[in-house]
CSV table of C-alpha atoms in Angstrom, one decimal:
chain,number,residue,atom,x,y,z
A,1,UNK,CA,145.9,-150.2,49.1
A,2,UNK,CA,142.8,-152.8,48.8
A,3,UNK,CA,139.6,-150.9,49.2
A,4,UNK,CA,137.1,-152.2,51.7
A,5,UNK,CA,134.4,-154.8,50.5
A,6,UNK,CA,131.6,-153.1,48.7
A,7,UNK,CA,128.0,-153.6,50.1
A,8,UNK,CA,126.9,-155.8,47.4
A,9,UNK,CA,129.6,-158.5,48.1
A,10,UNK,CA,129.1,-158.2,51.9
A,11,UNK,CA,125.3,-158.6,51.5
A,12,UNK,CA,125.9,-162.1,50.1
A,13,UNK,CA,128.3,-163.0,52.9
A,14,UNK,CA,126.1,-161.7,55.6
A,15,UNK,CA,123.0,-163.6,54.1
A,16,UNK,CA,125.0,-166.7,54.7
A,17,UNK,CA,126.2,-165.7,58.1
A,18,UNK,CA,122.7,-165.4,59.0
A,19,UNK,CA,121.7,-168.7,57.8
A,20,UNK,CA,119.6,-167.3,54.8
A,21,UNK,CA,121.2,-169.6,52.0
A,22,UNK,CA,118.2,-168.6,49.8
A,23,UNK,CA,119.6,-165.1,49.5
A,24,UNK,CA,122.8,-166.2,47.7
A,25,UNK,CA,121.7,-165.2,44.4
A,26,UNK,CA,124.2,-163.9,42.0
A,27,UNK,CA,123.7,-160.2,41.9
A,28,UNK,CA,125.2,-157.7,41.3
A,29,UNK,CA,126.2,-159.2,37.9
A,30,UNK,CA,122.9,-160.4,36.3
A,31,UNK,CA,121.8,-161.3,32.8
A,32,UNK,CA,119.5,-158.4,31.4
A,33,UNK,CA,116.4,-159.3,29.7
A,34,UNK,CA,116.2,-158.6,25.9
A,35,UNK,CA,114.5,-155.5,24.8
A,36,UNK,CA,111.3,-155.9,22.7
A,37,UNK,CA,108.7,-158.7,22.6
A,38,UNK,CA,110.2,-160.6,19.4
A,39,UNK,CA,109.5,-164.4,20.0
A,40,UNK,CA,112.5,-166.5,20.0
A,41,UNK,CA,112.6,-169.5,17.7
A,42,UNK,CA,111.7,-172.8,19.3
A,43,UNK,CA,114.9,-174.6,20.5
A,44,UNK,CA,116.0,-177.6,18.8
A,45,UNK,CA,115.0,-180.8,20.9
A,46,UNK,CA,117.8,-182.5,23.0
A,47,UNK,CA,119.8,-185.3,21.4
A,48,UNK,CA,119.3,-188.8,22.3
A,49,UNK,CA,121.7,-190.3,24.7
A,50,UNK,CA,123.8,-192.0,21.9
A,51,UNK,CA,123.8,-188.7,19.8
A,52,UNK,CA,125.1,-186.9,22.8
A,53,UNK,CA,127.7,-189.7,23.5
A,54,UNK,CA,128.9,-189.2,19.9
A,55,UNK,CA,129.0,-185.5,20.0
A,56,UNK,CA,130.8,-185.6,23.3
A,57,UNK,CA,133.4,-188.0,21.8
A,58,UNK,CA,133.9,-185.4,18.9
A,59,UNK,CA,134.4,-182.6,21.3
A,60,UNK,CA,136.9,-184.5,23.5
A,61,UNK,CA,138.7,-185.7,20.5
A,62,UNK,CA,139.2,-181.9,19.4
A,63,UNK,CA,140.3,-181.0,22.9
A,64,UNK,CA,142.8,-183.9,22.9
A,65,UNK,CA,144.4,-183.2,19.6
A,66,UNK,CA,144.5,-179.4,20.1
A,67,UNK,CA,142.4,-178.8,17.0
A,68,UNK,CA,141.4,-175.2,17.6
A,69,UNK,CA,139.2,-174.9,14.2
A,70,UNK,CA,137.2,-178.0,15.3
A,71,UNK,CA,136.8,-176.6,18.8
A,72,UNK,CA,135.6,-173.4,17.4
A,73,UNK,CA,133.1,-175.3,15.2
A,74,UNK,CA,131.6,-177.0,18.0
A,75,UNK,CA,130.6,-173.9,19.8
A,76,UNK,CA,127.0,-172.9,19.8
A,77,UNK,CA,126.3,-169.6,18.0
A,78,UNK,CA,126.4,-167.5,21.3
A,79,UNK,CA,129.7,-168.9,22.1
A,80,UNK,CA,131.1,-168.1,18.6
A,81,UNK,CA,130.1,-164.7,19.2
A,82,UNK,CA,132.6,-164.1,21.7
A,83,UNK,CA,135.5,-166.2,20.2
A,84,UNK,CA,137.5,-167.0,17.1
A,85,UNK,CA,139.6,-170.0,16.2
A,86,UNK,CA,142.7,-168.0,16.9
A,87,UNK,CA,141.4,-167.0,20.3
A,88,UNK,CA,140.6,-170.8,20.8
A,89,UNK,CA,144.1,-171.7,19.8
A,90,UNK,CA,145.5,-169.1,22.3
A,91,UNK,CA,143.3,-170.5,25.2
A,92,UNK,CA,144.4,-174.1,24.4
A,93,UNK,CA,148.1,-172.9,24.6
A,94,UNK,CA,147.7,-172.1,28.1
A,95,UNK,CA,146.3,-175.2,29.2
A,96,UNK,CA,148.0,-178.5,30.1
A,97,UNK,CA,148.1,-181.0,27.2
A,98,UNK,CA,145.4,-183.7,27.2
A,99,UNK,CA,146.7,-187.1,27.2
A,100,UNK,CA,143.6,-189.1,27.3
A,101,UNK,CA,140.0,-188.9,28.5
A,102,UNK,CA,137.1,-191.1,29.8
A,103,UNK,CA,133.5,-190.4,29.4
A,104,UNK,CA,131.9,-191.0,32.7
A,105,UNK,CA,128.2,-190.3,32.2
A,106,UNK,CA,125.7,-189.0,29.6
A,107,UNK,CA,122.4,-187.5,30.9
A,108,UNK,CA,119.6,-186.3,28.7
A,109,UNK,CA,117.2,-183.5,29.2
A,110,UNK,CA,114.4,-181.8,27.4
A,111,UNK,CA,116.6,-179.1,25.6
A,112,UNK,CA,120.3,-180.2,26.3
A,113,UNK,CA,122.5,-183.2,27.5
A,114,UNK,CA,125.0,-183.0,30.0
A,115,UNK,CA,128.2,-185.1,29.6
A,116,UNK,CA,130.6,-185.8,32.4
A,117,UNK,CA,134.2,-186.7,31.3
A,118,UNK,CA,137.4,-187.1,33.1
A,119,UNK,CA,140.5,-185.7,31.4
A,120,UNK,CA,143.9,-187.1,31.9
A,121,UNK,CA,146.5,-184.1,31.4
A,122,UNK,CA,150.1,-183.6,31.9
A,123,UNK,CA,149.2,-181.8,35.2
A,124,UNK,CA,146.8,-184.5,36.5
A,125,UNK,CA,143.2,-185.5,36.1
A,126,UNK,CA,140.3,-183.1,35.9
A,127,UNK,CA,136.6,-183.8,35.7
A,128,UNK,CA,134.7,-181.7,33.0
A,129,UNK,CA,131.0,-181.4,32.7
A,130,UNK,CA,129.8,-180.1,29.1
A,131,UNK,CA,126.3,-179.0,28.2
A,132,UNK,CA,125.4,-179.9,24.6
A,133,UNK,CA,122.6,-178.6,22.7
A,134,UNK,CA,120.3,-180.2,20.3
A,135,UNK,CA,122.6,-179.4,17.4
A,136,UNK,CA,125.5,-181.2,18.9
A,137,UNK,CA,127.1,-178.0,19.9
A,138,UNK,CA,128.7,-176.9,23.3
A,139,UNK,CA,126.3,-174.7,25.0
A,140,UNK,CA,128.5,-174.2,28.0
A,141,UNK,CA,130.8,-176.2,30.2
A,142,UNK,CA,132.3,-176.2,33.6
A,143,UNK,CA,135.2,-177.8,35.4
A,144,UNK,CA,135.3,-179.5,38.9
A,145,UNK,CA,137.6,-177.2,41.0
A,146,UNK,CA,136.6,-178.3,44.3
A,147,UNK,CA,140.0,-179.5,45.5
A,148,UNK,CA,141.7,-176.4,44.3
A,149,UNK,CA,142.6,-173.5,46.6
A,150,UNK,CA,139.9,-170.9,46.6
A,151,UNK,CA,142.0,-168.1,46.0
A,152,UNK,CA,143.8,-169.7,43.0
A,153,UNK,CA,140.4,-170.3,41.5
A,154,UNK,CA,139.2,-166.7,41.9
A,155,UNK,CA,142.7,-165.6,40.5
A,156,UNK,CA,142.5,-167.8,37.3
A,157,UNK,CA,139.0,-166.6,36.9
A,158,UNK,CA,140.1,-162.9,36.6
A,159,UNK,CA,143.3,-163.9,34.5
A,160,UNK,CA,141.0,-165.5,32.1
A,161,UNK,CA,138.6,-162.4,32.0
A,162,UNK,CA,141.6,-160.2,31.5
A,163,UNK,CA,143.1,-162.2,28.8
A,164,UNK,CA,139.8,-162.1,26.8
A,165,UNK,CA,138.9,-165.7,27.4
A,166,UNK,CA,135.5,-165.0,28.1
A,167,UNK,CA,134.2,-168.6,27.5
A,168,UNK,CA,136.9,-170.2,29.8
A,169,UNK,CA,136.0,-167.7,32.5
A,170,UNK,CA,132.3,-168.7,32.1
A,171,UNK,CA,133.3,-172.3,32.9
A,172,UNK,CA,134.1,-171.1,36.5
A,173,UNK,CA,130.9,-170.1,37.3
A,174,UNK,CA,128.2,-172.4,39.1
A,175,UNK,CA,125.8,-174.2,36.7
A,176,UNK,CA,122.8,-171.9,37.9
A,177,UNK,CA,124.9,-168.8,37.6
A,178,UNK,CA,126.0,-169.8,34.0
A,179,UNK,CA,122.1,-169.8,33.0
A,180,UNK,CA,121.9,-166.2,34.1
A,181,UNK,CA,125.3,-164.8,32.9
A,182,UNK,CA,126.7,-165.2,29.4
A,183,UNK,CA,130.2,-165.0,28.1
A,184,UNK,CA,128.9,-162.0,26.4
A,185,UNK,CA,127.7,-160.5,29.4
A,186,UNK,CA,131.2,-161.1,31.1
A,187,UNK,CA,132.8,-159.5,28.2
A,188,UNK,CA,130.3,-156.5,28.3
A,189,UNK,CA,131.2,-155.9,32.1
A,190,UNK,CA,134.8,-156.1,31.4
A,191,UNK,CA,135.0,-153.7,28.4
A,192,UNK,CA,132.7,-151.5,30.3
A,193,UNK,CA,135.0,-151.5,33.3
A,194,UNK,CA,137.8,-150.4,31.3
A,195,UNK,CA,135.8,-147.3,30.0
A,196,UNK,CA,136.2,-146.2,33.7
A,197,UNK,CA,139.6,-147.4,34.7
A,198,UNK,CA,141.7,-147.3,31.6
A,199,UNK,CA,143.2,-150.2,29.8
A,200,UNK,CA,144.0,-153.4,31.8
A,201,UNK,CA,147.7,-153.8,32.6
A,202,UNK,CA,148.0,-156.7,35.1
A,203,UNK,CA,146.3,-159.1,37.7
A,204,UNK,CA,147.8,-158.7,41.1
A,205,UNK,CA,147.2,-160.7,44.3
A,206,UNK,CA,144.3,-162.7,45.2
A,207,UNK,CA,143.3,-162.6,48.9
A,208,UNK,CA,140.4,-164.6,50.7
A,209,UNK,CA,138.8,-161.8,52.8
A,210,UNK,CA,135.9,-163.7,54.3
A,211,UNK,CA,134.6,-167.2,54.6
A,212,UNK,CA,131.8,-169.3,56.0
A,213,UNK,CA,131.3,-173.0,55.7
A,214,UNK,CA,129.1,-172.3,52.5
A,215,UNK,CA,130.8,-169.2,50.9
A,216,UNK,CA,134.1,-167.5,50.3
A,217,UNK,CA,134.8,-164.0,49.3
A,218,UNK,CA,137.9,-163.4,47.5
A,219,UNK,CA,139.5,-160.0,46.4
A,220,UNK,CA,141.5,-159.9,43.3
A,221,UNK,CA,143.5,-156.9,42.7
A,222,UNK,CA,143.7,-155.6,39.0
A,223,UNK,CA,145.9,-152.9,37.8
A,224,UNK,CA,144.6,-150.6,34.9
A,225,UNK,CA,146.7,-147.8,33.4
A,226,UNK,CA,144.8,-145.0,35.3
A,227,UNK,CA,144.2,-147.0,38.7
A,228,UNK,CA,144.0,-150.1,40.6
A,229,UNK,CA,140.9,-151.7,42.1
A,230,UNK,CA,139.6,-155.2,43.4
A,231,UNK,CA,137.2,-157.5,41.7
A,232,UNK,CA,135.2,-159.4,44.3
A,233,UNK,CA,134.7,-162.9,43.5
A,234,UNK,CA,132.1,-165.0,45.7
A,235,UNK,CA,132.5,-168.8,45.6
A,236,UNK,CA,130.5,-171.6,47.2
A,237,UNK,CA,131.9,-174.6,49.1
A,238,UNK,CA,132.6,-176.4,45.9
A,239,UNK,CA,134.8,-173.6,44.5
A,240,UNK,CA,132.2,-172.7,41.8
A,241,UNK,CA,131.6,-168.9,41.5
A,242,UNK,CA,128.2,-167.8,42.4
A,243,UNK,CA,128.7,-164.1,42.4
A,244,UNK,CA,131.1,-161.3,40.9
A,245,UNK,CA,131.4,-157.7,41.8
A,246,UNK,CA,132.9,-155.4,39.2
A,247,UNK,CA,133.6,-151.9,40.6
A,248,UNK,CA,130.8,-149.5,39.5
A,249,UNK,CA,132.5,-146.3,40.7
A,250,UNK,CA,136.3,-147.0,40.8
A,251,UNK,CA,138.4,-145.0,43.2
A,252,UNK,CA,140.3,-142.2,41.1
A,253,UNK,CA,144.0,-142.4,40.5
A,254,UNK,CA,146.3,-141.9,43.5
A,255,UNK,CA,148.3,-138.8,43.5
A,256,UNK,CA,151.9,-138.8,42.8
A,257,UNK,CA,154.2,-139.1,46.1
């Protein structure tokens, strides 16, 4: 049976019910500051609009042709650390074939450029936003899922995590949440959870537990070899994930009946 919602997830929901939208920060899953005081190298300046456009075309062509090696080579170093060409190929096999694309906009920034494109796939069109760094690599990306059922979005997010597709899972997060939580953080949380629950077995049902005009709470049941528990996924009104609550103290295995 599903467990009652944990306080962290309910606190986020209560903040919205009370009208305090500023409280919708994506705790309890947060990026941790790096240890030590070493100075990071200065980031490469953002590309020009024309350079970003050319990089976007290369990225979109790799997606269209299904070239996993090219797609992996286009990842930033942080994304490469949690992926491989074979993992990219496995992810692409689960996605609908891309028949074509249209570049909608290119917006330059201080450190990155954001490209908006519409993909024409075998299952319909989908708008994709790609953040490109100064080296022309994919820093992160997110997909417009506003018209999808909320429970389906949460379920697909958990399926991506459980399948080891942490970069794809990261694309479900809101842009602001993406800046706080890296794919490596998602990977660490998922692997840490399995040290308590045992190995992953399967994803069960996704149930929308609570909702407000601005936020929705979805419980996704996950079965492990020792026990079953829920992941709590909090989404905004655009179906972008703004919070994820992994079980910190999973319930023990159920007795044999």
